[in-house]
Coordinates of C-alpha atoms and ligand atoms in Angstrom, one line a residue:
X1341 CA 12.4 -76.4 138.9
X1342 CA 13.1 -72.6 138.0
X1343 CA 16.4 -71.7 137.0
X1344 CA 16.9 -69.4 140.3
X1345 CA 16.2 -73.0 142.0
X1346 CA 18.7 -75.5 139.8
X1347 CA 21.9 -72.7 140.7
X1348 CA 22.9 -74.0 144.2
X1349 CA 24.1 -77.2 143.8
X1350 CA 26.5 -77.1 140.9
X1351 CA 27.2 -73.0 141.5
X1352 CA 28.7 -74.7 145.0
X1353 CA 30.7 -77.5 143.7
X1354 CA 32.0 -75.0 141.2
X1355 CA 33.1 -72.1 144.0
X1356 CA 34.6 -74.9 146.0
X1357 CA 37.0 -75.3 143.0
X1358 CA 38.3 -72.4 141.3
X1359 CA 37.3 -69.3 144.1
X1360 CA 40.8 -67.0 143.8
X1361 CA 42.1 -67.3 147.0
X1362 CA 41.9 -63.5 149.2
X1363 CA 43.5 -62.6 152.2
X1364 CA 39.6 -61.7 153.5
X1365 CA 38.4 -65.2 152.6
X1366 CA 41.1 -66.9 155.0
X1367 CA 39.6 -65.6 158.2
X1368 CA 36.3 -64.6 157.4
X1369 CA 36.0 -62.4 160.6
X1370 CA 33.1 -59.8 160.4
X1371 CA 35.7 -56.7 160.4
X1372 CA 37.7 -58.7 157.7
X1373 CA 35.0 -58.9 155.9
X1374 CA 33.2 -55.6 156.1
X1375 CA 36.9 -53.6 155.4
X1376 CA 37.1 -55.7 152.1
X1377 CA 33.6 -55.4 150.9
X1378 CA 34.0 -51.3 151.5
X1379 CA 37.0 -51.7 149.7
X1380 CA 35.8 -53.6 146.5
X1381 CA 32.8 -50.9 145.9
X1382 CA 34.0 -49.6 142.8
X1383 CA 37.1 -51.2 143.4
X1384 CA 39.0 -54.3 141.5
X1385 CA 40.2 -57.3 143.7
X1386 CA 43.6 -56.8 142.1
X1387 CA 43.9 -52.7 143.1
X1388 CA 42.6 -53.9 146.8
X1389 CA 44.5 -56.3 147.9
X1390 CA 47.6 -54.1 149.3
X1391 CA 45.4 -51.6 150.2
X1392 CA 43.7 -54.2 152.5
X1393 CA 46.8 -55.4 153.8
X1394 CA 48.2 -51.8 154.8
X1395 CA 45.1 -51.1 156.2
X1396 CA 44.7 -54.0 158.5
X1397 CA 48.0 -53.6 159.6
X1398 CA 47.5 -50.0 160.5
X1399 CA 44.0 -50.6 162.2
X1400 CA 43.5 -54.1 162.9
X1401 CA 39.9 -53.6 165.1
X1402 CA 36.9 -52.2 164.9
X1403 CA 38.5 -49.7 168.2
X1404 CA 42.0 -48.9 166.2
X1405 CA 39.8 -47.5 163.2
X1406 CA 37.3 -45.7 165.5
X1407 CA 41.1 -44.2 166.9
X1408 CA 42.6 -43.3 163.6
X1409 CA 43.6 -39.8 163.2
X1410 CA 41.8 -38.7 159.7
X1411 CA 44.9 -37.8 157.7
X1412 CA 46.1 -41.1 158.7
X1413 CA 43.1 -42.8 157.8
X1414 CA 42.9 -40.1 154.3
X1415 CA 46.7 -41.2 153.5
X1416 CA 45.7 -45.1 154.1
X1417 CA 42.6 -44.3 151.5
X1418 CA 44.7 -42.2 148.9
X1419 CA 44.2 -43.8 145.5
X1420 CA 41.3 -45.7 145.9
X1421 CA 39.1 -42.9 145.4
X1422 CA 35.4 -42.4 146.4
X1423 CA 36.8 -40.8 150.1
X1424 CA 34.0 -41.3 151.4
X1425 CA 33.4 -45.3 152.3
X1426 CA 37.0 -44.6 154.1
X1427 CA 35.1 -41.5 156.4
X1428 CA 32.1 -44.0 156.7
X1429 CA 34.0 -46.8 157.7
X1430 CA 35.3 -44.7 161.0
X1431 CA 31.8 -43.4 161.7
X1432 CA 30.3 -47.2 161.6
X1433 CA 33.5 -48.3 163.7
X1434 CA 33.1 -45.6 165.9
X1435 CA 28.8 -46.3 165.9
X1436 CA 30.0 -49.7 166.9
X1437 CA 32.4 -48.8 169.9
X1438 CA 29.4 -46.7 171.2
X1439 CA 26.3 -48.5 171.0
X1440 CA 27.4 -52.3 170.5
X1441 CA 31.0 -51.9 173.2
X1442 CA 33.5 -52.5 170.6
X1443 CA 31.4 -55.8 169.5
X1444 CA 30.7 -56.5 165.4
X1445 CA 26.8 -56.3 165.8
X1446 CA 25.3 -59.9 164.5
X1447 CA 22.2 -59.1 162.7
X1448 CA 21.0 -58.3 159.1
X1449 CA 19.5 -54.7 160.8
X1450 CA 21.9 -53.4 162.9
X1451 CA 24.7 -54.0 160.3
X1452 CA 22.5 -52.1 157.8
X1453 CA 22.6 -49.2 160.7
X1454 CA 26.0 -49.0 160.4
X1455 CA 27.5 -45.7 158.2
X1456 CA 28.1 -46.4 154.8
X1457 CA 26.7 -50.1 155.1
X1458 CA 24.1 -51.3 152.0
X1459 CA 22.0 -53.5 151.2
X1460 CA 24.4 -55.2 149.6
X1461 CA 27.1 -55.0 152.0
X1462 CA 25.1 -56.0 154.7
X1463 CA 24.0 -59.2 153.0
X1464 CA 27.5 -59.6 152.4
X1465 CA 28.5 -59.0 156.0
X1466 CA 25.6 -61.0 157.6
X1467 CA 26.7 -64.4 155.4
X1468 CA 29.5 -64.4 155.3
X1469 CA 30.9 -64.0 158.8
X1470 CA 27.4 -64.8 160.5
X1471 CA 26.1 -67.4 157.9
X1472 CA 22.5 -65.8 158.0
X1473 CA 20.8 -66.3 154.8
X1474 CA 20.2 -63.3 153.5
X1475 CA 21.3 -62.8 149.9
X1476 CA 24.2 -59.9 149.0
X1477 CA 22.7 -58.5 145.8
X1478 CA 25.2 -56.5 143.4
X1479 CA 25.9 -55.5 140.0
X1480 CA 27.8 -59.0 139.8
X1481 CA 24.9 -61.3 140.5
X1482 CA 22.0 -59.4 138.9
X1483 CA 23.9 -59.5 135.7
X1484 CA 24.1 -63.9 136.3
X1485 CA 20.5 -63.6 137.5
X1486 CA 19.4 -61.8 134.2
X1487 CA 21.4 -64.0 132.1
X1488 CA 20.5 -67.4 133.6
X1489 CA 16.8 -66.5 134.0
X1490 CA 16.3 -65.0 130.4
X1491 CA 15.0 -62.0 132.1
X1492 CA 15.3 -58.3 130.3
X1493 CA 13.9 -56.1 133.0
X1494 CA 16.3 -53.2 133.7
X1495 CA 19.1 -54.1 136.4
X1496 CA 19.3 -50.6 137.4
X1497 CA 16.2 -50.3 138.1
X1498 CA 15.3 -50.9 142.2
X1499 CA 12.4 -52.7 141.5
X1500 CA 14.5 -55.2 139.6
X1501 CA 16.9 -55.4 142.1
X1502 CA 14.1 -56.0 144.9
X1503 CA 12.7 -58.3 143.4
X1504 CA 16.1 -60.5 142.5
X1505 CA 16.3 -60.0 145.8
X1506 CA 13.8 -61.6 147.5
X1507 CA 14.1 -64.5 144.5
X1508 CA 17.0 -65.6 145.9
X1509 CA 16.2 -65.0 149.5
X1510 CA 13.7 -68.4 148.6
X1511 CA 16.8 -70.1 147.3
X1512 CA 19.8 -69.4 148.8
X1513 CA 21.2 -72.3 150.8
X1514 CA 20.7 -72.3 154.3
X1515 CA 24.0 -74.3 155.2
X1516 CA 25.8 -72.6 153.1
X1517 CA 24.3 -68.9 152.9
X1518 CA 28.1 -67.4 152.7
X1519 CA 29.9 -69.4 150.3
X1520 CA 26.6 -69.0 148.1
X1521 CA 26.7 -65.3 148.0
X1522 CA 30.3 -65.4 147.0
X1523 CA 30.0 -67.8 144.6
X1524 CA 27.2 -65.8 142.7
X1525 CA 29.8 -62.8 142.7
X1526 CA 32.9 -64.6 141.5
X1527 CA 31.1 -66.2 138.5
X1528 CA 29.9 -62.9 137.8
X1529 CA 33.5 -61.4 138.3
X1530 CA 35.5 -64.2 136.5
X1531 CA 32.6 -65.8 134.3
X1532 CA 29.7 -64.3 133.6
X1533 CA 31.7 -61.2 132.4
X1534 CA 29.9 -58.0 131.4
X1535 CA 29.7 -56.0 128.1
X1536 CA 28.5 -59.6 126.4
X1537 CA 31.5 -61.8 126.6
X1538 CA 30.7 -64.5 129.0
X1539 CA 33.2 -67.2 129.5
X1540 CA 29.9 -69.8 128.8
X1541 CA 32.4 -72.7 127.8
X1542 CA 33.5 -73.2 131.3
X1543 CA 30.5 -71.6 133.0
X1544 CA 29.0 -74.5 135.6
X1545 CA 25.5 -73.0 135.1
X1546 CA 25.5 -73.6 131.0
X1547 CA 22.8 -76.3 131.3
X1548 CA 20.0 -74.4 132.2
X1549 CA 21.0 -70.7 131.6
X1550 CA 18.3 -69.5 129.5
X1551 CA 20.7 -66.0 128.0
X1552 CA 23.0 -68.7 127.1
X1553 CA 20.3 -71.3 125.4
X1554 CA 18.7 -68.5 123.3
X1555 CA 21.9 -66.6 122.3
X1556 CA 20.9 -64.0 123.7
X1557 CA 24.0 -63.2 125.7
X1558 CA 25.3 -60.3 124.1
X1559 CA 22.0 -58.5 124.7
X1560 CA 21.0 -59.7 128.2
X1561 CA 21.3 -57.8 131.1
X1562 CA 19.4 -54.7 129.9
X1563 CA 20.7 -52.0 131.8
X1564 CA 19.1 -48.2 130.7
X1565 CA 22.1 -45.9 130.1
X1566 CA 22.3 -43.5 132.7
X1567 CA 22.8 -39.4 132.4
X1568 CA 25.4 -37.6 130.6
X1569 CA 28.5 -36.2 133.2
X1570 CA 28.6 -33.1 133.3
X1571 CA 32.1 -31.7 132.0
X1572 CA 34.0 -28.9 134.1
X1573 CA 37.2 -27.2 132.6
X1574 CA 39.4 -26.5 135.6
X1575 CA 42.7 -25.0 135.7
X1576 CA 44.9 -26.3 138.0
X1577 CA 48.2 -23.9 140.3
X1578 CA 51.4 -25.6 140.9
X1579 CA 53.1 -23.0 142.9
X1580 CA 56.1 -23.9 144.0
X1581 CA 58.8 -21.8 147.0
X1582 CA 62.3 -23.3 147.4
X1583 CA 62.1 -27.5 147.5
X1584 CA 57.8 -27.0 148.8
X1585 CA 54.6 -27.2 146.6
X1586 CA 51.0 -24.9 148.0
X1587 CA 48.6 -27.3 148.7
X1588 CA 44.7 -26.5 150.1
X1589 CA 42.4 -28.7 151.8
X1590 CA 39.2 -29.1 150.4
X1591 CA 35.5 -28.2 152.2
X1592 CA 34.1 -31.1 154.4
X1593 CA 32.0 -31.7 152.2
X1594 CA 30.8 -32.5 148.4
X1595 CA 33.4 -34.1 145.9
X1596 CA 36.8 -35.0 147.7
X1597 CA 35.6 -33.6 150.8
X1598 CA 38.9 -33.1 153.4
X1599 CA 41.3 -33.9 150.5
X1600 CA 44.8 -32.4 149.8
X1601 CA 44.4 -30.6 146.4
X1602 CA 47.0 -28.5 144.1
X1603 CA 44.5 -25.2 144.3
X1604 CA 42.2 -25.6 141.0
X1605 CA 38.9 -23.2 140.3
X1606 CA 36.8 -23.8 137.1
X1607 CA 38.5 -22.0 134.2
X1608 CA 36.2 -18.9 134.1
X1609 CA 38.9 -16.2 132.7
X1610 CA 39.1 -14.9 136.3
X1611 CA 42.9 -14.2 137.4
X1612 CA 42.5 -16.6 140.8
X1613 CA 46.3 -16.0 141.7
X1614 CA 44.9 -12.4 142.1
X1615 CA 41.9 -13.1 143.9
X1616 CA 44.2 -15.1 146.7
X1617 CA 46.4 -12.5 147.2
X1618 CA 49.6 -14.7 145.1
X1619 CA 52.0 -12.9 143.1
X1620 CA 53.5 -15.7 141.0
X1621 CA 54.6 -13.7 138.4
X1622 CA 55.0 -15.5 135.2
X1623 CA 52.7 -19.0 135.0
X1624 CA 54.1 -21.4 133.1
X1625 CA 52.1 -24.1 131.5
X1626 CA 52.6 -27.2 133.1
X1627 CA 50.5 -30.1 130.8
X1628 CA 46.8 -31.0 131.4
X1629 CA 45.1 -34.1 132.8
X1630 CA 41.6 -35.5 133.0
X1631 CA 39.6 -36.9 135.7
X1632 CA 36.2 -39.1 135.4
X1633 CA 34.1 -39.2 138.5
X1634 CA 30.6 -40.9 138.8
X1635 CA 28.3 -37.0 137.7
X1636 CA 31.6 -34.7 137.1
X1637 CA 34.7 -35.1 134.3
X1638 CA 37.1 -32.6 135.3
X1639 CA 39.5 -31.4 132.1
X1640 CA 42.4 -29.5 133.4
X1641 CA 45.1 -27.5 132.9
X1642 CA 48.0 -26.6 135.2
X1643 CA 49.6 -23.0 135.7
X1644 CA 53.3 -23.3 137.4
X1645 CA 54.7 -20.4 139.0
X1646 CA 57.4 -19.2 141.7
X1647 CA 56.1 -17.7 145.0
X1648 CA 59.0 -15.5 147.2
X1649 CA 59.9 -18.2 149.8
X1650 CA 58.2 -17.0 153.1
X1651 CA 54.8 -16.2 151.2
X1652 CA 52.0 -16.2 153.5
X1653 CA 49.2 -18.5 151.9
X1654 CA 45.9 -18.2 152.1
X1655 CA 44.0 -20.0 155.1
X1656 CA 43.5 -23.4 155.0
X1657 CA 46.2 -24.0 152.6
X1658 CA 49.7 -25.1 153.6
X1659 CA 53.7 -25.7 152.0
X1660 CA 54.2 -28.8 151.4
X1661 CA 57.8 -30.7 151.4
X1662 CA 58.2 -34.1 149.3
X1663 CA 58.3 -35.9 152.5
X1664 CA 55.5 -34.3 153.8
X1665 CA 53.8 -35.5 149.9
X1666 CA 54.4 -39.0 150.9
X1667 CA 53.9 -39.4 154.1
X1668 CA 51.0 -36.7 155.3
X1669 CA 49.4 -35.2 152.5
X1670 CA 46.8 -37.8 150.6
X1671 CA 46.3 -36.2 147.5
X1672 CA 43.3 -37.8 145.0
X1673 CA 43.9 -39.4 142.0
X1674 CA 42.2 -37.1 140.5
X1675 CA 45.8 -34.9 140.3
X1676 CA 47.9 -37.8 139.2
X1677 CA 48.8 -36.1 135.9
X1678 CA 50.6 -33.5 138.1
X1679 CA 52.5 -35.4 139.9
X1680 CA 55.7 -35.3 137.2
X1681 CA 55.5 -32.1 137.2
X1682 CA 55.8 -31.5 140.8
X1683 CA 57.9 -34.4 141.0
X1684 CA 60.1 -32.6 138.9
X1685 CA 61.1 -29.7 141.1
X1686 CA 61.0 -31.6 144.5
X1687 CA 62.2 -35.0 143.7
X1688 CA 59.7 -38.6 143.2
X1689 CA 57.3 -38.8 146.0
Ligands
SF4_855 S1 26.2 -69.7 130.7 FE1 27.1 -67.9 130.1 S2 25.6 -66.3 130.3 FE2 24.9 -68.1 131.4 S3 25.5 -67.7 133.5 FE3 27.1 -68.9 132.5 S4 28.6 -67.4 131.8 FE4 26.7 -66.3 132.2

């Protein structure tokens, strides 16, 4: 028997035992389900879970998320970061009240159509609320894969991940094609952990896990470093009139697309107060942050100034009160090292 084949039966017994229980394991409902797996891209369980909650309270079917007005949906997103899935996730619900009448669509290829829906997520999707066997292959389970296997192909590769794949598409339980998918992930999230310290003591695969046999766990899965970020220095306005900060929206699209932002340009030398028609007078420095995004690291610096109340701003940008802060505005992470700042002069938001 391979190794791929001897995981079901004790990786089951195992999952039965010690899988964490989540609010999106209770009622496995497809929506449940896809909301949660959108949510955990790039995402910890731990940062999710009242993020999850809010949401389902706030949209709790496929038709209340196609309805969602977008700052609503922006606010309900604001922290997780990677806006995106959350603008995807209302497209797919939206793809869903038009072409399947409000109904979860049922198999592997239509919820692959779906915006914003993966491989991955589909497999995820399809199993566990559908209990098709197709496997849900991420980052999680290719590192068990490669570990338990002995295999040092490149997990970021595609080919590798094809080919893990279809592996496990020959051995995934057909009784069971859910539970088996979310086993694989939760040993990989809780057990098989990554940067080479695996929990192997208390791992129920130990037996027959070749990484584990050879010692070879510290250098197994080999995964080729990817490209540099590219670094940006940005200098960030605070402008504040009376108890209000200026806040723009970004373009629809690129990095942050439709986000609230305290106006930033790239620190070039040019005067941009001047270029938007602003008359701050004196600019203040107001402490610098940094922000790491998947290609960009942003390195910034804020400017704070005053701005004669009844200023007109430029278009697209508005005055924000604190209220407004919490409850309208969704402002990215990215600017959290701002907020004491502004915090400061209008009160905690
Ligand atoms: S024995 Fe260790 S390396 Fe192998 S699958 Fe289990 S935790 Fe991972």
């Amino acid at each position: 028997m391979t190794q791929l084949e001897q995981l079901p039966i004790p990786l089951l017994l195992w999952y039965r035992e010690h899988a964490r229980v989540l609010p999106w394991r209770t009622h496995p409902t497809p929506y449940r389900v896809w909301i949660s797996e959108i949510m955990l891209q790039q995402t910890r369980v731990a940062a999710v879970l009242d993020y999850y909650r809010r949401f389902l309270e706030e949209a709790p079917t496929v038709k209340d998320l196609a309805q969602l007005p977008e700052e609503r949906l922006m606010k309900l997103w604001q922290g997780l970061g990677y806006y995106s899935r959350a603008r995807n996730l209302q497209k797919a619900a939206r793809q869903i009240m038009e072409e399947w009448g409000g109904v979860f669509p049922n198999t592997y290829e239509a919820i692959r159509s779906l915006a914003g829906v993966g491989d991955y997520t589909a497999g995820a999707i399809s199993s566990i609320a559908f209990g098709l066997p197709v496997p849900a292959v991420d980052g999680n389970v290719l590192r068990v894969c490669a570990r338990v296997r002995g295999d040092d192909a490149d997990i970021s590769a595609q080919a590798t991940k094809k080919r893990v794949t279809r592996d496990l598409s020959q051995v995934i339980p057909l009784d069971a094609p859910g539970a088996f998918n979310q086993a694989m992930m939760e040993l990989g999230a809780t057990v098989c952990l990554p940067n080479g310290a695996p929990l192997c003591d208390r791992c129920p695969v130990s037996g027959f896990c070749r990484a584990f046999q050879e010692g070879r766990t510290g250098e197994l899965p080999v995964k080729v470093a990817k490209k540099e970020r590219r670094v940006e220095e940005r200098t960030v306005y605070l402008f504040f009139s009376g108890d209000r900060v200026a806040l723009r929206r970004r373009g629809n699209k690129g990095l942050l697309a439709g986000l609230w932002e305290y106006p930033n340009e790239l620190a070039d030398g040019t005067h941009y107060p001047q270029v938007w028609g602003l008359s701050p007078g004196h600019l203040e420095r107001a402490g610098t942050g940094k922000h790491i995004f998947s290609h960009i690291e942003w390195r910034m610096s804020a400017l704070a100034g005053e701005l004669e109340e009844g200023t007109p701003l430029p278009q697209g940008w508005v005055w924000a009160s604190r209220e407004e802060l919490r409850q309208v505005y969704a402002i990215p992470n990215a600017f959290q090292a701002f907020a004491p700042q502004v915090a400061a002069r209008l009160g905690p938001f």
